[in-house]
Tab-separated table of N, CA and C in Angstrom:
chain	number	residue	atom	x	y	z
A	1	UNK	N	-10.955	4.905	-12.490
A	1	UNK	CA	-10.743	4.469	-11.124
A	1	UNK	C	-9.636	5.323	-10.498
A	2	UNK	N	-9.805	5.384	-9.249
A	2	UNK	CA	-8.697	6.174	-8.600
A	2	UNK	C	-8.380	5.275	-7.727
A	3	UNK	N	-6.946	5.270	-7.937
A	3	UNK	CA	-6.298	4.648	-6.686
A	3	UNK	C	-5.005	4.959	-5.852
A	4	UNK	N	-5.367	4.433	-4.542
A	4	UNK	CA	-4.183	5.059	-2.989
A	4	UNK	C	-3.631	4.176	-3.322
A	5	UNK	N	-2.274	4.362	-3.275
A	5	UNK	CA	-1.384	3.473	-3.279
A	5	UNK	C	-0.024	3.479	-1.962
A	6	UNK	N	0.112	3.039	-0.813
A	6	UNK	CA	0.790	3.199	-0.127
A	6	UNK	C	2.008	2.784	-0.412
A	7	UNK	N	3.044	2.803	0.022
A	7	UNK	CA	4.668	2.546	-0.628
A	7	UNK	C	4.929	2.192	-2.006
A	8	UNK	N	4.266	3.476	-2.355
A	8	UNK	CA	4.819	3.476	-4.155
A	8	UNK	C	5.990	3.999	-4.686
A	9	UNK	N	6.835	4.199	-3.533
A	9	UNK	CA	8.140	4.858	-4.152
A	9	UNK	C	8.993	3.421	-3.835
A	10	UNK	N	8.282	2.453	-3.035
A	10	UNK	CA	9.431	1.266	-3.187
A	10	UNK	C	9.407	0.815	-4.700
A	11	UNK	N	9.984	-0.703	-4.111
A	11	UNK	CA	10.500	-1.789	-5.327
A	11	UNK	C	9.808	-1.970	-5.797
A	12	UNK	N	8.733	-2.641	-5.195
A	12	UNK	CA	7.572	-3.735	-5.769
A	12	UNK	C	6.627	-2.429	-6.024
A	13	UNK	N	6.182	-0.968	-5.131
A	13	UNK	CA	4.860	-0.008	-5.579
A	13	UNK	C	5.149	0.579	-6.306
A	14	UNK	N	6.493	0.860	-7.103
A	14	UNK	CA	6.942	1.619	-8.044
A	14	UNK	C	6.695	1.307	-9.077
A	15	UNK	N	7.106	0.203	-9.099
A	15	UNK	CA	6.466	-1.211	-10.402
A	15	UNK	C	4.867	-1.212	-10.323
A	16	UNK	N	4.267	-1.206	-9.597
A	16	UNK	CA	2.856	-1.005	-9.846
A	16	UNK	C	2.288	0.164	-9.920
A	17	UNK	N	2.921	1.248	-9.486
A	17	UNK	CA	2.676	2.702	-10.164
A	17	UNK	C	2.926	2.500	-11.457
A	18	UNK	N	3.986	2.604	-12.131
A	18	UNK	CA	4.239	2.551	-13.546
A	18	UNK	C	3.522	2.048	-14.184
A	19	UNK	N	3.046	0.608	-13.969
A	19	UNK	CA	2.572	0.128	-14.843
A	19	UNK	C	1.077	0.156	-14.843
A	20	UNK	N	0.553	0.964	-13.785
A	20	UNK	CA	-1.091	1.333	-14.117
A	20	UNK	C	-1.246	2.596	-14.745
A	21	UNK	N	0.144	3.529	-14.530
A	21	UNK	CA	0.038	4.992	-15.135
A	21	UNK	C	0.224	4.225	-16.995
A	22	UNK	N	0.944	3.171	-16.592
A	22	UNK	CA	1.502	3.029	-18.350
A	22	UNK	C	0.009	2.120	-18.820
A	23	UNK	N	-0.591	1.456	-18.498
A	23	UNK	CA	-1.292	0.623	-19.051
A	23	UNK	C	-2.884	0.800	-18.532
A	24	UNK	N	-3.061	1.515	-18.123
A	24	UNK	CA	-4.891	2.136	-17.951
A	24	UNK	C	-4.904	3.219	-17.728
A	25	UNK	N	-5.833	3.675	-17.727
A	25	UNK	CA	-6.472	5.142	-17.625
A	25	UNK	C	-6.825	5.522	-16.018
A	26	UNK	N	-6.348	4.937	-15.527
A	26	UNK	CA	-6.536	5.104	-13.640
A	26	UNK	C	-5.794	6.433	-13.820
A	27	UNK	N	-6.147	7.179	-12.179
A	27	UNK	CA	-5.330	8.125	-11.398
A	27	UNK	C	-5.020	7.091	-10.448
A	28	UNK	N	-3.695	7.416	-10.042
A	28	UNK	CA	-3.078	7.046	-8.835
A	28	UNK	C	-2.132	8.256	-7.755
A	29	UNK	N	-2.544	8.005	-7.126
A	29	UNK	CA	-2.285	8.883	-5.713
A	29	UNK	C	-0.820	8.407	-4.722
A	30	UNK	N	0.589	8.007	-4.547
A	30	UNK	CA	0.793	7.336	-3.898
A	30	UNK	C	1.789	8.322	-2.802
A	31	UNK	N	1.494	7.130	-1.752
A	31	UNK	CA	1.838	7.799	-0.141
A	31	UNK	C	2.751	6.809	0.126
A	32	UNK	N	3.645	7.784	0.786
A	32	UNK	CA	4.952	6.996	0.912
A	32	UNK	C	5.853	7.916	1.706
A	33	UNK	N	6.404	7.349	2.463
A	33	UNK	CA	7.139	8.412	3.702
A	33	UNK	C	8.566	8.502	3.292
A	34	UNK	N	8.906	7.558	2.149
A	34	UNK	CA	10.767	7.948	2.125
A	34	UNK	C	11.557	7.314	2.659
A	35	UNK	N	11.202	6.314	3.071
A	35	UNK	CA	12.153	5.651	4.219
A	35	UNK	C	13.141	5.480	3.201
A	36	UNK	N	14.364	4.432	3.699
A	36	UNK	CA	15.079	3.409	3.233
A	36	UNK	C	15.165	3.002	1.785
A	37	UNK	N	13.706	2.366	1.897
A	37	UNK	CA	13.337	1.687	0.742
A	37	UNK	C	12.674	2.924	-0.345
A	38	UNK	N	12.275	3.633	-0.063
A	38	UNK	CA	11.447	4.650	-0.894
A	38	UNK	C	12.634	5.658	-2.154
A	39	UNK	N	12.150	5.169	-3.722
A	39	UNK	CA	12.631	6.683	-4.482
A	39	UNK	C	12.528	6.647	-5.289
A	40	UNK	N	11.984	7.851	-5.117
A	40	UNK	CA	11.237	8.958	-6.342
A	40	UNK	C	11.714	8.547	-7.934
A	41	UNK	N	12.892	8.506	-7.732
A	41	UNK	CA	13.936	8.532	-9.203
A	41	UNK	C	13.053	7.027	-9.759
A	42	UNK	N	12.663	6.367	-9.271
A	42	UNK	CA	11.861	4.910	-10.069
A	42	UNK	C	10.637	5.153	-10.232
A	43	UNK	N	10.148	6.464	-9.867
A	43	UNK	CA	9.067	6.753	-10.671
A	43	UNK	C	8.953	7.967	-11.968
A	44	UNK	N	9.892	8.465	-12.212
A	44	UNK	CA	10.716	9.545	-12.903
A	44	UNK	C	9.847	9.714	-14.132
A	45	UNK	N	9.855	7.864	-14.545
A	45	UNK	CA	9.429	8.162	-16.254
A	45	UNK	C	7.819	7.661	-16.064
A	46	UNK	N	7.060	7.878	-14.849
A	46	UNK	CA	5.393	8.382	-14.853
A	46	UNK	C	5.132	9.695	-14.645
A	47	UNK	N	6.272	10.037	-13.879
A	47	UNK	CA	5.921	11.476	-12.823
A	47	UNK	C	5.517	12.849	-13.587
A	48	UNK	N	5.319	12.785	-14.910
A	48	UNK	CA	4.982	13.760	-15.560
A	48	UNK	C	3.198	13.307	-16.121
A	49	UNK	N	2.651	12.364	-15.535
A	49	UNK	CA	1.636	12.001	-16.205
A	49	UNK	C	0.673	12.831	-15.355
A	50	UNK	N	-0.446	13.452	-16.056
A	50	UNK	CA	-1.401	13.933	-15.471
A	50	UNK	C	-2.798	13.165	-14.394
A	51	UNK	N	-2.440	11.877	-14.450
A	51	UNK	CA	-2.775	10.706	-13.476
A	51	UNK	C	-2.466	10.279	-12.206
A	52	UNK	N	-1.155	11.299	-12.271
A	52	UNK	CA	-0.428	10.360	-11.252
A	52	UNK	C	0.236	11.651	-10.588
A	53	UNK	N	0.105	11.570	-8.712
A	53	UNK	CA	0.527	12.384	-7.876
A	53	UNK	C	0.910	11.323	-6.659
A	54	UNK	N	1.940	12.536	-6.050
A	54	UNK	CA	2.577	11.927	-4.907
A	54	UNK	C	2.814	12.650	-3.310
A	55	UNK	N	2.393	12.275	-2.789
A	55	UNK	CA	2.229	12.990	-0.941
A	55	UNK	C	3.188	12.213	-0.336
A	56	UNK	N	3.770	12.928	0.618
A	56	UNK	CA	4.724	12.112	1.523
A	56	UNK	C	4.060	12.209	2.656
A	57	UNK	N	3.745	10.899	3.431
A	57	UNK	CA	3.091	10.522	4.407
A	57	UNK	C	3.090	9.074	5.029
A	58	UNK	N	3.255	9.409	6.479
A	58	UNK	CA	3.675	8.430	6.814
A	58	UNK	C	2.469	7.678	7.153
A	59	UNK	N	2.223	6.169	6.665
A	59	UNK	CA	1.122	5.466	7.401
A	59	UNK	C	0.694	5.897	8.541
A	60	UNK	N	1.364	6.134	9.511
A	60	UNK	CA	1.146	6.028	11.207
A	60	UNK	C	0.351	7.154	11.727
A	61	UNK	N	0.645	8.760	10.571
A	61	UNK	CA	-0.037	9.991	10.889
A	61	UNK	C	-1.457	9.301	10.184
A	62	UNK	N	-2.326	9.129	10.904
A	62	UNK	CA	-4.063	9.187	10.838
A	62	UNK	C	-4.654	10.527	9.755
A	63	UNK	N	-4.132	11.501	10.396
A	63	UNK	CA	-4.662	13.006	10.350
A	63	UNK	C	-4.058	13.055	8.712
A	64	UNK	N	-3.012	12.979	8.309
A	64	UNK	CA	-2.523	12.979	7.141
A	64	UNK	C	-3.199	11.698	6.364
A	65	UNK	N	-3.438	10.749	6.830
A	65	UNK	CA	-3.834	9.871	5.716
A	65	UNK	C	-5.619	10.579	5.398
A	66	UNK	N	-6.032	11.258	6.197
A	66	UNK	CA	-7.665	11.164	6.224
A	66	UNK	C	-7.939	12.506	5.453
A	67	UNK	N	-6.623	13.106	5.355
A	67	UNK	CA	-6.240	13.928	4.811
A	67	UNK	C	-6.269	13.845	3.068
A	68	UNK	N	-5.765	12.868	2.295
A	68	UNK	CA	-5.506	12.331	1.588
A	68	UNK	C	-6.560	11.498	0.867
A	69	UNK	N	-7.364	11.038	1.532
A	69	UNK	CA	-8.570	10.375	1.390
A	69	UNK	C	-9.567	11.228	1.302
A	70	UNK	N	-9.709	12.058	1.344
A	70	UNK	CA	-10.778	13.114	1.605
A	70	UNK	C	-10.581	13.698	0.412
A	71	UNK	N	-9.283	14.286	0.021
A	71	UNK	CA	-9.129	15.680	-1.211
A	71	UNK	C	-8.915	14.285	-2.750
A	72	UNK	N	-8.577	13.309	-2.181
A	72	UNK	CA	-8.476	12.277	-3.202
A	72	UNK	C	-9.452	11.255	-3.511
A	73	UNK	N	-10.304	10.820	-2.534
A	73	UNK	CA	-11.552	10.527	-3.014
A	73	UNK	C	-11.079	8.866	-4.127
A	74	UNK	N	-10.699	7.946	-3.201
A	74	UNK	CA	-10.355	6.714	-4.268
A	74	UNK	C	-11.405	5.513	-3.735
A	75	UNK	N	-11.153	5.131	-5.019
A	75	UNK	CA	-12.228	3.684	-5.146
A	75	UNK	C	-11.538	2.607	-4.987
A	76	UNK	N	-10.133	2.525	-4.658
A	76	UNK	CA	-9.019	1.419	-4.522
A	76	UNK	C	-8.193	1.894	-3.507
A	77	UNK	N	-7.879	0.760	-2.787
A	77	UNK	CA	-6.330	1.274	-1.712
A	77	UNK	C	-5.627	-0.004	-1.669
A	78	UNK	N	-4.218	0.454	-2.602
A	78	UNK	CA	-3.459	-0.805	-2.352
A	78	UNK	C	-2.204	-0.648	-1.640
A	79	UNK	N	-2.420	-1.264	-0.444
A	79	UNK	CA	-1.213	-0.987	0.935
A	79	UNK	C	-0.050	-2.054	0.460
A	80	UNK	N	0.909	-1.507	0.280
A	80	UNK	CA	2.415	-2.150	0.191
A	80	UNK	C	3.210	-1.467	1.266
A	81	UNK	N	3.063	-0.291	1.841
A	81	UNK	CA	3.749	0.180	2.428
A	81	UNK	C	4.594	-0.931	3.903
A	82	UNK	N	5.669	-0.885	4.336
A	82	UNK	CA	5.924	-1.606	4.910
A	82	UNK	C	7.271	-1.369	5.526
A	83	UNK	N	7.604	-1.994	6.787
A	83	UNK	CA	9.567	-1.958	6.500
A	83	UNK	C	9.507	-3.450	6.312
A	84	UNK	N	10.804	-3.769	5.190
A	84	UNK	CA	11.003	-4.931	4.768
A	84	UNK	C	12.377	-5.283	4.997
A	85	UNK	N	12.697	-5.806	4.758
A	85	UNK	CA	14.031	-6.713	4.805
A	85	UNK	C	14.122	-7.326	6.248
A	86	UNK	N	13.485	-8.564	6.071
A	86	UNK	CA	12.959	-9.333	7.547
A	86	UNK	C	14.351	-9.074	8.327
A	87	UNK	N	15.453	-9.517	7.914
A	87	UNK	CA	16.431	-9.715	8.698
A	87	UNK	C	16.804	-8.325	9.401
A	88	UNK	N	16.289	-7.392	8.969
A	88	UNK	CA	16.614	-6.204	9.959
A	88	UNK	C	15.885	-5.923	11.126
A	89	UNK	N	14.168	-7.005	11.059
A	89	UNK	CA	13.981	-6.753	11.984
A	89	UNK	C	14.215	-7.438	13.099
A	90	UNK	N	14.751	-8.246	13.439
A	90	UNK	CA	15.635	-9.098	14.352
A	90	UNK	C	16.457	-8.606	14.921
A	91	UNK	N	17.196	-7.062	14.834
A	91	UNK	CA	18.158	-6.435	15.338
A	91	UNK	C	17.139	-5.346	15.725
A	92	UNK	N	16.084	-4.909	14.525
A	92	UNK	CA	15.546	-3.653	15.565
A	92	UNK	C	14.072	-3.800	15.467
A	93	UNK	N	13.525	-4.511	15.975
A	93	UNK	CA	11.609	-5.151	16.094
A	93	UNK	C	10.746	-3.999	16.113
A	94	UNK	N	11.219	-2.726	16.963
A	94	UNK	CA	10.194	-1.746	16.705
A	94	UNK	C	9.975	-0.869	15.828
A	95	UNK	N	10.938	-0.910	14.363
A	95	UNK	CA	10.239	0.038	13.696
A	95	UNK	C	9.261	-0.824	12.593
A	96	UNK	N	9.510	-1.991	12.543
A	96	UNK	CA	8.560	-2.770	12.180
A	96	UNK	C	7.226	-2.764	12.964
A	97	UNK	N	7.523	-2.524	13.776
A	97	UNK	CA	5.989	-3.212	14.444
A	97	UNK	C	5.173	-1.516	14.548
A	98	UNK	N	5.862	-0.199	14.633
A	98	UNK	CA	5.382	0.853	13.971
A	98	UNK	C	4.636	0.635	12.743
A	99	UNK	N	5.681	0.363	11.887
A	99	UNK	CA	4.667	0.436	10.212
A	99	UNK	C	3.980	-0.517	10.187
A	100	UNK	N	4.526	-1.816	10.159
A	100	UNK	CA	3.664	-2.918	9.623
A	100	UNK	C	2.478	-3.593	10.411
A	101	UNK	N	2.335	-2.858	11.948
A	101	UNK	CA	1.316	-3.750	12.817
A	101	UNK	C	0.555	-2.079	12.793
A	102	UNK	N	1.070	-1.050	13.604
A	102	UNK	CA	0.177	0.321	13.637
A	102	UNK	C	-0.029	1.243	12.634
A	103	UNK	N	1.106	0.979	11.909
A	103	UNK	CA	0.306	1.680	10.204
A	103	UNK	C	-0.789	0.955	9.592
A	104	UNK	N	-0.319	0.043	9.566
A	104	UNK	CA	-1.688	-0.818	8.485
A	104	UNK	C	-2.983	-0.642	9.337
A	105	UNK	N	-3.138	-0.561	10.526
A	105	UNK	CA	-4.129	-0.639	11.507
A	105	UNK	C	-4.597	0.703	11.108
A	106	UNK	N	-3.647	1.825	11.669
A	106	UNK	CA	-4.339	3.405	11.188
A	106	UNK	C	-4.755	3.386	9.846
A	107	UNK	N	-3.921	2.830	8.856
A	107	UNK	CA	-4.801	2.710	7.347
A	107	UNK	C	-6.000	2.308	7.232
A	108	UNK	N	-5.678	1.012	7.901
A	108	UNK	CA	-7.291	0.433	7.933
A	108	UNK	C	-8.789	1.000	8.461
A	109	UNK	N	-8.236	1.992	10.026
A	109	UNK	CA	-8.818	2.906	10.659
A	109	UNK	C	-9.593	3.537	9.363
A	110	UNK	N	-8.812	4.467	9.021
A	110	UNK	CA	-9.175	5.588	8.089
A	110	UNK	C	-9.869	5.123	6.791
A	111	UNK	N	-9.568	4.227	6.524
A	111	UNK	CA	-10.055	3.678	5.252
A	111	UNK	C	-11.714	2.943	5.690
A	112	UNK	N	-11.773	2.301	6.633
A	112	UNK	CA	-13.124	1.962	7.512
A	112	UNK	C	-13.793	3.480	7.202
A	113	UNK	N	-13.233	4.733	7.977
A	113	UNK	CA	-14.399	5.457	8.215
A	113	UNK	C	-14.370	6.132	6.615
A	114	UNK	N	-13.667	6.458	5.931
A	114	UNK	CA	-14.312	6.704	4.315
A	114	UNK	C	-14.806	6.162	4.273
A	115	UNK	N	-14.818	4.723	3.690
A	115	UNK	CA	-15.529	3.835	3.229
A	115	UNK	C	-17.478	3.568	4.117
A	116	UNK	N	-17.436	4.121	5.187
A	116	UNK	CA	-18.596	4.592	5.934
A	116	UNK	C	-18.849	5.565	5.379
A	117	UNK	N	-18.461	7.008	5.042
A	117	UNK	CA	-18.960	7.874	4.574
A	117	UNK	C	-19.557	8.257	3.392
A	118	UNK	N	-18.953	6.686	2.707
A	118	UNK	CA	-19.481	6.979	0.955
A	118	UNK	C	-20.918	6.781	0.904
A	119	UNK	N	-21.811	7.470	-0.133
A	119	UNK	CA	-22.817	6.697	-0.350
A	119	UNK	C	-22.791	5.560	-0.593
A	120	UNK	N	-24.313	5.015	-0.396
A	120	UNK	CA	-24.429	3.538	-0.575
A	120	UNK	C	-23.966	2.958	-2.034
A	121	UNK	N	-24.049	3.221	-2.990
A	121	UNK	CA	-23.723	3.092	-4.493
A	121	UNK	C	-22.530	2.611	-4.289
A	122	UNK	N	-21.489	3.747	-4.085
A	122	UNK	CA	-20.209	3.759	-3.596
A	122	UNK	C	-19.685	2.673	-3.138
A	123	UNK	N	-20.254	2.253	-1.992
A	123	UNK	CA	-20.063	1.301	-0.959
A	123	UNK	C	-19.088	-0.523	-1.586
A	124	UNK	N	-20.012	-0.758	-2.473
A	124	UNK	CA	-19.667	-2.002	-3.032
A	124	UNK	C	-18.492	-2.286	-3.555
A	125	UNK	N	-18.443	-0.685	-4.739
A	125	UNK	CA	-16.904	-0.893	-5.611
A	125	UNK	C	-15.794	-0.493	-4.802
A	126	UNK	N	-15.897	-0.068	-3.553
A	126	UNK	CA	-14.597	0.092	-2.590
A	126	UNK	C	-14.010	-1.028	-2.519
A	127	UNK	N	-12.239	-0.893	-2.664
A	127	UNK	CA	-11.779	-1.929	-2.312
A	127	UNK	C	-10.455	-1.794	-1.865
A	128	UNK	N	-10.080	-2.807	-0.888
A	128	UNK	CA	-8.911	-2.233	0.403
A	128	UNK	C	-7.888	-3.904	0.130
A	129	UNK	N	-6.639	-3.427	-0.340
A	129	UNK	CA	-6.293	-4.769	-1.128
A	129	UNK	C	-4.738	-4.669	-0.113
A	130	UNK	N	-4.500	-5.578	0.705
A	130	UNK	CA	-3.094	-5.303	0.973
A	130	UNK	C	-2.413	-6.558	0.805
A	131	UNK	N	-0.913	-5.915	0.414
A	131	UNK	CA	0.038	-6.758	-0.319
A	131	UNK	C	0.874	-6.964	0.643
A	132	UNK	N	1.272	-8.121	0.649
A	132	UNK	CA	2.619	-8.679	1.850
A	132	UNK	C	3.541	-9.013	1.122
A	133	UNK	N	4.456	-9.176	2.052
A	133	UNK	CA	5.755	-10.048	1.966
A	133	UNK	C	5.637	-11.864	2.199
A	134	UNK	N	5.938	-12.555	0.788
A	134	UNK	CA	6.187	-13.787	1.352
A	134	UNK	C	6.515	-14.017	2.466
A	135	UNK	N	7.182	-13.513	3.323
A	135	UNK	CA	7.802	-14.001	4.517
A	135	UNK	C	6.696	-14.243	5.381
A	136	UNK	N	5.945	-14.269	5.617
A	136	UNK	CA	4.834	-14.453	5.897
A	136	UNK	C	4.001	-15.680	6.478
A	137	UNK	N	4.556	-16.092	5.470
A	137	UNK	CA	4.208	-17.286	5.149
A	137	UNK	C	5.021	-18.601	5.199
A	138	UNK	N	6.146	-18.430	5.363
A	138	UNK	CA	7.411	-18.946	5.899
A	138	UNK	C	8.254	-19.274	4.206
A	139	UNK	N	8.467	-20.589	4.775
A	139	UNK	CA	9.928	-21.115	3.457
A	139	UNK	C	9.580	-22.243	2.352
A	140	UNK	N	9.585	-21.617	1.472
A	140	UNK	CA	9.083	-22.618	0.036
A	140	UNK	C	9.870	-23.940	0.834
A	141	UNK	N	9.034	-25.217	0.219
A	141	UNK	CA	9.370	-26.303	0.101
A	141	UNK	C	9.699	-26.798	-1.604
A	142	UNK	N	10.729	-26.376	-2.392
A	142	UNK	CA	10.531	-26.985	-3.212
A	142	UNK	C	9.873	-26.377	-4.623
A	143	UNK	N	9.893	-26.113	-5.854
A	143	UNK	CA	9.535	-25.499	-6.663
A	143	UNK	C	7.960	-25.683	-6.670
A	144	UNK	N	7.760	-27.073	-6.692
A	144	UNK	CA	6.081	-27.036	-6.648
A	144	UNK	C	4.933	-26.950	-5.451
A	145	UNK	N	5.553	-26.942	-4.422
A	145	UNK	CA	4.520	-26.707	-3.410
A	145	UNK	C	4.536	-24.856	-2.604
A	146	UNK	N	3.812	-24.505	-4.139
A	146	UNK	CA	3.468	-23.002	-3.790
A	146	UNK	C	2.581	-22.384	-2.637
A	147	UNK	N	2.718	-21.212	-2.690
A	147	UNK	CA	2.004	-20.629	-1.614
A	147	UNK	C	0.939	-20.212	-2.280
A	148	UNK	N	-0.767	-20.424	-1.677
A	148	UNK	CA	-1.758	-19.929	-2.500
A	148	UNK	C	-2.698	-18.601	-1.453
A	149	UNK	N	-4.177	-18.724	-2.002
A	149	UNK	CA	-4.503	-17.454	-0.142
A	149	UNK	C	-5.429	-18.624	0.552
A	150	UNK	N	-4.912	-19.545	0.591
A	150	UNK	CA	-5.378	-20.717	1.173
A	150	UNK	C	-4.157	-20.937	2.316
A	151	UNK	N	-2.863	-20.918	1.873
A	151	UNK	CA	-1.863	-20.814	3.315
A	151	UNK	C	-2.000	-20.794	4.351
A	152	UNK	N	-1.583	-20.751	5.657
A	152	UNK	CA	-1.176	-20.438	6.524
A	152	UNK	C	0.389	-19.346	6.769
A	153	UNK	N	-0.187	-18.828	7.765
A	153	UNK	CA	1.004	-17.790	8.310
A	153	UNK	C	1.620	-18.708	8.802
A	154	UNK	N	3.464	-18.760	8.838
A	154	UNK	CA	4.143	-19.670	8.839
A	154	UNK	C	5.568	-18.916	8.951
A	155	UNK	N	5.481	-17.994	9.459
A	155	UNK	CA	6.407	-16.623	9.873
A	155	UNK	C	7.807	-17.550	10.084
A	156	UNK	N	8.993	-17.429	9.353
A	156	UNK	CA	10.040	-17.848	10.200
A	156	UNK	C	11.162	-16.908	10.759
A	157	UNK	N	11.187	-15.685	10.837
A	157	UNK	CA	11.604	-14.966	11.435
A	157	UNK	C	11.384	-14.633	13.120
């Protein structure tokens, strides 16, 4: 399997780089622009695997992601990419609403028209998986009343 992995140089995609380079036989591809949150150095002890490559690209460039999709050719796309730390966006709303409302959209864009271009075979095992932030979903009540994908959005920011 090959898989896109968007913000794999963060916290949480770094951890899931590693541990698909360490524990299956996948290629992984991951795109990641560097921000803030993004680095390299937490992927250090995959980055020599012959599985695993890395493009710097920002969600928002189209042309670069279709770019990427094309010479990489994946059967998985798992979007983490994001700006996170809710509380920052309360002081500055638009670079959030850049990545996390018009990146994911251009991802989705681009990933629509591959996923059109594959043969039909193809077609089925495509899969477009995106990962959020609890916040999302608002504020635990309590150890046992978890959040499932039955939730509601419940944003408290």
């Amino acid at each position: 399997m090959k898989i896109l992995i968007t913000g794999g140089a963060g916290f949480i995609g770094s951890a899931v780089v590693r541990h698909i380079i360490n524990n299956t036989n996948h290629q992984v591809l991951n795109v990641d622009k560097l921000t803030y949150a993004g680095n390299l150095d937490s992927l250090e002890p995959v980055s020599y695997s012959e599985r695993y490559s890395f493009t710097e690209i920002d969600i928002c460039d189209s042309e670069a992601l279709k770019q990427a999709f094309h010479k990489f050719q994946p059967n998985l796309v798992m979007h983490l990419a994001a700006e996170s730390h809710v509380d920052r966006s309360i002081d500055g709303a638009s670079e959030f609403i850049q990545t996390n409302i018009v990146g994911t959209f251009q991802l989705l864009e681009v990933a629509k028209n591959y996923w059109i271009s594959l043969p039909e075979s193809q077609k089925t095992n495509f899969k477009f998986h995106h990962i959020s932030t609890d916040e999302v979903f608002g504020d635990l009540e309590g150890p046992t009343n978890l959040f499932t994908e039955e939730s509601s959005y419940k944003p408290s920011s």
